[in-house]
Coordinates of N, CA and C and ligand atoms in Angstrom, one line a residue:
X1 N 0.8 -1.2 0.0 CA 0.0 0.0 0.0 C 0.9 1.3 0.0
X2 N 0.4 2.3 -0.7 CA 1.2 3.5 -0.8 C 1.1 4.3 0.6
X3 N 2.3 4.6 1.1 CA 2.4 5.4 2.3 C 3.3 6.6 2.0
X4 N 2.7 7.8 1.9 CA 3.6 9.0 1.6 C 4.7 9.2 2.5
X5 N 4.5 8.8 3.8 CA 5.5 9.0 4.8 C 6.8 8.3 4.4
X6 N 6.7 7.2 3.7 CA 7.9 6.4 3.3 C 8.8 7.2 2.3
X7 N 8.2 8.2 1.7 CA 9.0 9.0 0.7 C 9.4 10.4 1.2
X8 N 9.2 10.7 2.5 CA 9.6 12.0 3.0 C 10.7 11.7 4.0
X9 N 11.8 12.4 3.8 CA 13.0 12.3 4.7 C 13.1 13.4 5.7
X10 N 13.2 13.1 7.0 CA 13.4 14.1 8.0 C 14.9 14.5 8.0
X11 N 15.2 15.8 7.9 CA 16.6 16.2 8.1 C 16.6 17.2 9.2
X12 N 17.2 16.7 10.4 CA 17.2 17.6 11.6 C 18.2 18.8 11.4
X13 N 17.8 19.9 12.0 CA 18.6 21.1 12.0 C 18.9 21.7 10.7
X14 N 18.0 21.6 9.8 CA 18.1 22.3 8.5 C 16.8 23.1 8.2
X15 N 16.9 24.3 7.8 CA 18.2 25.1 7.5 C 18.7 25.8 8.7
X16 N 18.1 25.6 9.9 CA 18.5 26.2 11.1 C 18.4 25.2 12.3
X17 N 19.2 25.3 13.3 CA 19.1 24.4 14.5 C 17.7 24.4 15.0
X18 N 17.2 23.2 15.3 CA 15.8 23.1 15.9 C 14.7 22.8 14.9
X19 N 15.0 23.1 13.6 CA 14.0 22.8 12.5 C 14.2 21.4 12.0
X20 N 13.1 20.6 12.0 CA 13.2 19.3 11.3 C 12.7 19.4 9.9
X21 N 13.5 19.4 8.9 CA 13.2 19.7 7.5 C 12.6 18.5 6.9
X22 N 11.4 18.7 6.2 CA 10.8 17.6 5.5 C 11.2 17.6 4.1
X23 N 12.0 16.7 3.7 CA 12.6 16.6 2.4 C 11.8 15.7 1.5
X24 N 11.3 16.3 0.4 CA 10.4 15.5 -0.5 C 11.2 14.9 -1.7
X25 N 12.5 15.1 -1.7 CA 13.3 14.6 -2.9 C 13.1 13.0 -3.1
X26 N 13.0 12.2 -2.0 CA 12.8 10.8 -2.2 C 11.5 10.5 -3.0
X27 N 10.5 11.3 -2.8 CA 9.2 11.2 -3.5 C 9.4 11.6 -5.0
X28 N 10.2 12.6 -5.2 CA 10.4 13.1 -6.6 C 11.2 12.1 -7.4
X29 N 12.0 11.3 -6.7 CA 12.9 10.3 -7.4 C 12.1 9.1 -7.8
X30 N 10.9 8.9 -7.3 CA 10.2 7.6 -7.5 C 8.9 8.0 -8.4
X31 N 9.0 7.6 -9.6 CA 7.9 8.1 -10.5 C 6.5 7.5 -10.1
X32 N 6.5 6.2 -9.6 CA 5.2 5.6 -9.3 C 4.7 6.3 -8.0
X33 N 5.5 6.6 -7.1 CA 5.1 7.2 -5.8 C 4.6 8.7 -6.1
X34 N 5.3 9.4 -7.0 CA 4.9 10.7 -7.4 C 3.6 10.7 -8.1
X35 N 3.4 9.7 -8.9 CA 2.1 9.6 -9.6 C 1.0 9.3 -8.6
X36 N 1.2 8.4 -7.7 CA 0.2 8.1 -6.7 C -0.2 9.3 -5.9
X37 N 0.8 10.1 -5.5 CA 0.5 11.3 -4.7 C -0.3 12.3 -5.5
X38 N 0.0 12.4 -6.8 CA -0.7 13.3 -7.7 C -2.2 12.8 -7.8
X39 N -2.4 11.5 -8.0 CA -3.7 10.9 -8.1 C -4.5 11.2 -6.9
X40 N -3.9 11.1 -5.7 CA -4.7 11.3 -4.5 C -5.1 12.8 -4.3
X41 N -4.2 13.6 -4.7 CA -4.5 15.1 -4.6 C -5.7 15.4 -5.6
X42 N -5.6 14.7 -6.8 CA -6.7 14.9 -7.8 C -8.0 14.4 -7.2
X43 N -8.0 13.2 -6.6 CA -9.2 12.6 -6.0 C -9.9 13.6 -5.0
X44 N -9.0 14.2 -4.2 CA -9.5 15.1 -3.2 C -10.1 16.4 -3.7
X45 N -9.9 16.6 -5.0 CA -10.6 17.8 -5.6 C -12.0 17.5 -6.0
X46 N -12.4 16.2 -5.9 CA -13.8 15.8 -6.2 C -14.3 16.4 -7.5
X47 N -13.5 16.5 -8.5 CA -14.0 16.9 -9.8 C -14.3 18.4 -9.9
X48 N -13.9 19.2 -8.9 CA -14.1 20.6 -9.0 C -13.4 21.2 -10.2
X49 N -14.0 22.2 -10.8 CA -13.4 22.8 -12.0 C -12.3 23.8 -11.5
X50 N -11.1 23.7 -12.2 CA -10.0 24.6 -11.9 C -9.5 25.2 -13.1
X51 N -9.4 26.6 -13.1 CA -8.8 27.3 -14.3 C -7.3 27.4 -14.2
X52 N -6.8 27.7 -13.0 CA -5.4 27.9 -12.8 C -4.9 27.2 -11.5
X53 N -3.7 26.5 -11.7 CA -3.1 25.9 -10.5 C -1.9 26.8 -10.2
X54 N -1.9 27.4 -9.0 CA -0.8 28.3 -8.5 C 0.1 27.5 -7.7
X55 N 1.4 27.4 -8.1 CA 2.4 26.7 -7.4 C 3.4 27.7 -6.7
X56 N 3.8 27.4 -5.5 CA 4.7 28.4 -4.8 C 6.1 27.9 -4.8
X57 N 7.0 28.9 -5.2 CA 8.4 28.6 -5.4 C 9.0 28.0 -4.1
X58 N 9.9 27.1 -4.2 CA 10.2 26.4 -5.4 C 9.6 24.9 -5.4
X59 N 9.5 24.4 -4.1 CA 9.0 23.0 -4.1 C 7.6 22.8 -4.4
X60 N 6.8 23.9 -4.4 CA 5.4 23.8 -4.8 C 5.3 23.6 -6.3
X61 N 6.3 24.0 -7.1 CA 6.2 23.9 -8.6 C 6.1 22.4 -9.0
X62 N 6.7 21.5 -8.3 CA 6.8 20.1 -8.9 C 5.4 19.6 -9.1
X63 N 4.6 19.5 -8.0 CA 3.3 18.9 -8.1 C 2.3 19.8 -8.7
X64 N 2.5 21.1 -8.6 CA 1.5 22.1 -9.2 C 1.5 21.9 -10.7
X65 N 2.7 21.6 -11.3 CA 2.7 21.5 -12.8 C 2.0 20.1 -13.2
X66 N 2.3 19.1 -12.4 CA 1.7 17.8 -12.6 C 0.1 17.9 -12.5
X67 N -0.3 18.6 -11.5 CA -1.8 18.8 -11.3 C -2.4 19.6 -12.4
X68 N -1.7 20.7 -12.8 CA -2.2 21.5 -13.9 C -2.4 20.8 -15.1
X69 N -1.5 20.0 -15.5 CA -1.6 19.2 -16.7 C -2.7 18.2 -16.7
X70 N -2.9 17.6 -15.5 CA -4.0 16.6 -15.4 C -5.4 17.3 -15.3
X71 N -5.4 18.5 -14.8 CA -6.7 19.2 -14.7 C -7.0 20.1 -16.0
X72 N -6.1 20.0 -16.9 CA -6.3 20.9 -18.1 C -6.4 22.4 -17.7
X73 N -5.6 22.7 -16.7 CA -5.6 24.1 -16.2 C -4.3 24.7 -16.5
X74 N -4.2 26.0 -16.4 CA -3.0 26.7 -16.5 C -2.1 26.6 -15.3
X75 N -0.8 26.7 -15.4 CA 0.1 26.8 -14.2 C 0.5 28.2 -14.0
X76 N 0.5 28.7 -12.8 CA 0.9 30.0 -12.5 C 2.0 29.9 -11.3
X77 N 3.2 30.4 -11.6 CA 4.2 30.5 -10.5 C 4.1 31.7 -9.6
X78 N 4.1 31.4 -8.3 CA 4.3 32.5 -7.3 C 5.8 32.4 -6.9
X79 N 6.5 33.5 -7.1 CA 8.0 33.4 -6.9 C 8.5 34.4 -5.8
X80 N 9.7 34.1 -5.4 CA 10.4 35.0 -4.4 C 10.8 36.2 -5.2
X81 N 11.1 37.3 -4.5 CA 11.2 38.6 -5.2 C 12.3 38.7 -6.2
X82 N 12.0 39.5 -7.3 CA 13.0 39.8 -8.3 C 13.2 38.7 -9.3
X83 N 12.4 37.6 -9.3 CA 12.6 36.5 -10.2 C 11.7 36.5 -11.4
X84 N 10.5 37.2 -11.2 CA 9.5 37.2 -12.3 C 9.8 38.4 -13.2
X85 N 9.8 38.2 -14.5 CA 10.3 39.3 -15.4 C 9.3 40.4 -15.7
X86 N 8.0 40.1 -15.6 CA 7.0 41.1 -16.0 C 6.5 41.8 -14.8
X87 N 5.5 42.7 -14.9 CA 5.0 43.5 -13.8 C 4.4 42.5 -12.8
X88 N 4.6 42.8 -11.5 CA 4.1 41.9 -10.4 C 3.3 42.6 -9.4
X89 N 2.5 41.8 -8.6 CA 1.9 42.2 -7.3 C 2.8 41.5 -6.3
X90 N 2.9 42.2 -5.1 CA 3.8 41.6 -4.1 C 3.1 41.5 -2.7
X91 N 3.5 40.5 -1.9 CA 3.0 40.4 -0.5 C 4.1 39.9 0.4
X92 N 4.2 40.6 1.6 CA 5.2 40.1 2.6 C 4.6 39.0 3.4
X93 N 5.4 38.1 3.9 CA 5.0 37.0 4.8 C 6.1 36.6 5.7
X94 N 5.7 35.8 6.7 CA 6.8 35.2 7.5 C 6.6 33.7 7.5
X95 N 7.7 32.9 7.7 CA 7.6 31.5 7.7 C 8.4 30.9 8.9
X96 N 8.4 29.5 9.0 CA 9.0 28.9 10.2 C 10.4 29.4 10.5
X97 N 11.2 29.7 9.4 CA 12.6 30.1 9.6 C 12.9 31.4 9.0
X98 N 12.0 32.4 9.0 CA 12.4 33.7 8.5 C 11.2 34.5 7.9
X99 N 11.6 35.5 7.1 CA 10.6 36.4 6.5 C 11.0 36.6 5.0
X100 N 10.0 36.8 4.2 CA 10.2 36.9 2.8 C 9.1 37.7 2.1
X101 N 9.2 37.8 0.7 CA 8.2 38.4 -0.1 C 7.9 37.5 -1.2
X102 N 6.6 37.5 -1.6 CA 6.2 36.7 -2.8 C 5.7 37.6 -3.9
X103 N 5.8 37.2 -5.1 CA 5.3 37.9 -6.2 C 4.6 37.1 -7.2
X104 N 3.7 37.7 -7.9 CA 2.9 37.0 -9.0 C 2.8 38.0 -10.2
X105 N 2.8 37.5 -11.4 CA 2.6 38.3 -12.5 C 1.2 38.9 -12.5
X106 N 1.1 40.2 -12.9 CA -0.1 40.9 -12.8 C -1.2 40.4 -13.8
X107 N -0.8 39.7 -14.8 CA -1.8 39.1 -15.8 C -2.0 37.6 -15.6
X108 N -1.6 37.1 -14.4 CA -1.6 35.6 -14.3 C -3.0 35.0 -14.0
X109 N -3.8 35.8 -13.3 CA -5.1 35.4 -12.9 C -6.2 36.4 -13.4
X110 N -7.2 35.9 -14.0 CA -8.3 36.8 -14.4 C -9.5 36.8 -13.4
X111 N -10.2 37.9 -13.4 CA -11.4 38.0 -12.5 C -12.3 36.8 -12.6
X112 N -12.6 36.2 -11.5 CA -13.5 35.1 -11.5 C -12.9 33.7 -11.8
X113 N -11.6 33.7 -12.1 CA -11.0 32.4 -12.4 C -11.0 31.5 -11.1
X114 N -11.1 30.2 -11.3 CA -11.1 29.3 -10.2 C -9.7 28.7 -10.0
X115 N -9.2 28.9 -8.8 CA -7.8 28.7 -8.5 C -7.6 27.6 -7.5
X116 N -6.6 26.7 -7.8 CA -6.1 25.8 -6.8 C -4.7 26.2 -6.4
X117 N -4.5 26.4 -5.1 CA -3.2 26.8 -4.6 C -2.5 25.5 -4.1
X118 N -1.2 25.3 -4.6 CA -0.5 24.1 -4.2 C 0.9 24.4 -3.6
X119 N 1.3 23.7 -2.6 CA 2.6 23.8 -2.1 C 3.0 22.4 -1.5
X120 N 4.3 22.2 -1.2 CA 4.6 20.9 -0.7 C 4.3 20.8 0.8
X121 N 4.6 21.8 1.6 CA 4.5 21.8 3.0 C 3.7 23.0 3.5
X122 N 2.7 22.7 4.4 CA 2.0 23.8 5.1 C 2.6 23.8 6.5
X123 N 3.3 24.8 6.9 CA 4.0 24.9 8.2 C 3.2 26.0 9.0
X124 N 3.8 27.2 9.1 CA 3.0 28.2 9.8 C 1.9 28.8 9.0
X125 N 1.9 28.5 7.7 CA 0.8 29.0 6.9 C 1.0 30.4 6.3
X126 N 2.2 31.0 6.7 CA 2.5 32.4 6.2 C 2.6 32.5 4.7
X127 N 3.2 31.5 4.1 CA 3.5 31.4 2.7 C 2.2 31.3 1.9
X128 N 1.4 30.3 2.3 CA 0.2 30.0 1.6 C -0.8 31.1 1.8
X129 N -0.9 31.7 3.0 CA -1.8 32.8 3.2 C -1.5 34.0 2.3
X130 N -0.2 34.3 2.2 CA 0.3 35.4 1.3 C -0.1 35.1 -0.2
X131 N 0.0 33.8 -0.6 CA -0.3 33.4 -1.9 C -1.8 33.6 -2.1
X132 N -2.6 33.3 -1.1 CA -4.1 33.5 -1.2 C -4.4 35.0 -1.3
X133 N -3.7 35.8 -0.6 CA -4.0 37.2 -0.6 C -3.7 37.8 -2.1
X134 N -2.6 37.3 -2.6 CA -2.3 37.7 -4.0 C -3.3 37.3 -5.0
X135 N -3.8 36.1 -4.9 CA -4.8 35.6 -5.9 C -6.1 36.3 -5.7
X136 N -6.5 36.6 -4.5 CA -7.8 37.3 -4.2 C -7.7 38.7 -4.7
X137 N -6.6 39.3 -4.5 CA -6.4 40.7 -4.9 C -6.7 40.8 -6.4
X138 N -6.4 39.8 -7.1 CA -6.5 39.8 -8.6 C -7.9 39.3 -9.0
X139 N -8.8 39.0 -8.1 CA -10.1 38.6 -8.4 C -10.3 37.1 -8.6
X140 N -9.3 36.3 -8.3 CA -9.4 34.8 -8.4 C -10.2 34.3 -7.2
X141 N -10.8 33.1 -7.5 CA -11.6 32.4 -6.5 C -10.9 31.2 -6.1
X142 N -10.5 31.1 -4.8 CA -9.7 30.0 -4.3 C -10.6 28.8 -4.0
X143 N -10.5 27.8 -4.8 CA -11.3 26.6 -4.7 C -10.8 25.7 -3.6
X144 N -9.5 25.5 -3.5 CA -8.9 24.7 -2.5 C -7.4 25.0 -2.4
X145 N -6.8 24.8 -1.2 CA -5.4 24.9 -1.0 C -4.9 23.4 -0.7
X146 N -4.0 22.9 -1.5 CA -3.6 21.5 -1.2 C -2.1 21.4 -1.0
X147 N -1.7 20.4 -0.2 CA -0.3 20.3 0.3 C 0.0 18.8 0.3
X148 N 1.2 18.5 0.1 CA 1.6 17.1 0.4 C 1.5 16.8 1.9
X149 N 1.9 17.8 2.7 CA 2.0 17.6 4.1 C 1.8 18.8 4.9
X150 N 1.2 18.6 6.1 CA 0.9 19.7 7.0 C 1.6 19.4 8.3
X151 N 2.3 20.5 8.8 CA 3.0 20.3 10.2 C 2.0 20.9 11.2
X152 N 1.1 20.0 11.7 CA -0.1 20.5 12.4 C 0.3 21.3 13.7
X153 N 1.5 21.0 14.3 CA 1.9 21.7 15.5 C 2.2 23.2 15.2
X154 N 2.3 23.6 14.0 CA 2.6 25.0 13.7 C 1.3 25.7 13.3
X155 N 0.1 25.0 13.3 CA -1.2 25.6 13.1 C -1.4 26.5 11.9
X156 N -0.8 26.1 10.8 CA -0.9 26.8 9.5 C -2.4 26.9 9.1
X157 N -3.2 25.9 9.4 CA -4.6 25.9 8.9 C -5.3 27.1 9.5
X158 N -4.9 27.6 10.7 CA -5.6 28.8 11.3 C -5.5 30.0 10.3
X159 N -4.4 30.1 9.6 CA -4.2 31.2 8.7 C -5.0 31.1 7.4
X160 N -5.5 29.9 7.2 CA -6.2 29.6 5.9 C -7.7 29.3 6.2
X161 N -8.2 29.8 7.3 CA -9.5 29.5 7.8 C -10.6 29.6 6.7
X162 N -10.6 30.6 5.8 CA -11.8 30.7 4.9 C -11.7 29.7 3.8
X163 N -10.6 28.9 3.7 CA -10.4 28.1 2.5 C -10.5 26.6 2.9
X164 N -10.8 25.8 1.8 CA -10.8 24.4 2.0 C -9.3 23.9 1.9
X165 N -8.8 23.3 2.9 CA -7.4 22.9 3.0 C -7.3 21.3 3.0
X166 N -6.5 20.8 2.1 CA -6.3 19.4 2.0 C -4.8 19.1 2.1
X167 N -4.5 18.1 3.0 CA -3.1 17.7 3.1 C -3.1 16.1 3.0
X168 N -2.1 15.6 2.3 CA -2.1 14.1 2.2 C -1.5 13.5 3.5
X169 N -0.7 14.2 4.2 CA -0.1 13.7 5.4 C -0.1 14.8 6.4
X170 N -0.5 14.4 7.7 CA -0.4 15.4 8.8 C 0.6 14.9 9.8
X171 N 1.5 15.8 10.1 CA 2.5 15.5 11.1 C 2.1 16.2 12.4
X172 N 1.9 15.5 13.4 CA 1.4 16.1 14.7 C 2.6 16.5 15.6
Ligands
PRP201 O1 3.8 27.5 6.1 P1 5.1 28.3 6.1 O2 5.6 28.5 7.4 O3 4.9 29.6 5.4 O4 6.2 27.5 5.3 C1 5.9 26.7 4.2 C2 6.8 27.1 3.1 O5 8.2 26.8 3.4 C3 8.8 26.1 2.4 O6 9.4 26.9 1.4 P2 10.7 27.7 1.5 O7 10.4 29.1 1.7 O8 11.6 27.0 2.4 O9 11.3 27.7 0.0 P3 11.6 26.5 -1.1 O10 10.3 25.8 -1.5 O11 12.2 27.3 -2.2 O12 12.6 25.6 -0.5 C4 7.7 25.3 1.8 O13 8.0 24.8 0.5 C5 6.5 26.2 1.8 O14 6.5 27.1 0.7
ADE202 N1 10.0 21.9 8.5 C1 9.9 22.2 7.2 N2 10.3 21.3 6.3 C2 10.2 21.6 5.0 N3 9.7 22.7 4.5 C3 9.3 23.6 5.4 N4 8.7 24.8 5.3 C4 8.5 25.3 6.5 N5 8.9 24.5 7.4 C5 9.4 23.4 6.8

């Protein structure tokens, strides 16, 4: 039976002492496991229509692109500052190990488009909440936020209260 946990490696004290980093590269190396994780994320969308899948740099890009292709939806990158070449909207946010800014291209989401937000890990929720603010600023409708894994002890779901949140694995 497929168990996502078997494909996630814990790396203690990365990138800072005290943080147990959840490394998804073992999952990415195994095409059957990556396919299974994609299938389960798709099942949990229950056939909801999606126009754009928004992936958050950088680890969110891997499964966001797989999901977009399967959903016949567009893929939209949300990136760290200074990486996107065209005009952008920006949002500040904080995460488990620091502070940063996220950007999205101004023409990436059209008014009323149905959006799936995807990232690998939901930790404090700062990143995903900032992504949601960007999408809503542009008139997008957030249908679901999905993650491979949620670090429940950091209560990220609290920052995503108005949205449907799906995680394949919950770490207590
Ligand atoms: O819920 P939060 O506390 O906001 O943290 C979650 C975010 O942290 C990680 O990204 P990171 O900023 O480390 O960047 P990376 O994906 O480029 O490694 C992860 O991929 C999420 O995007
Ligand atoms: N512990 C963690 N492991 C991997 N990604 C993260 N993003 C925020 N916290 C993380």
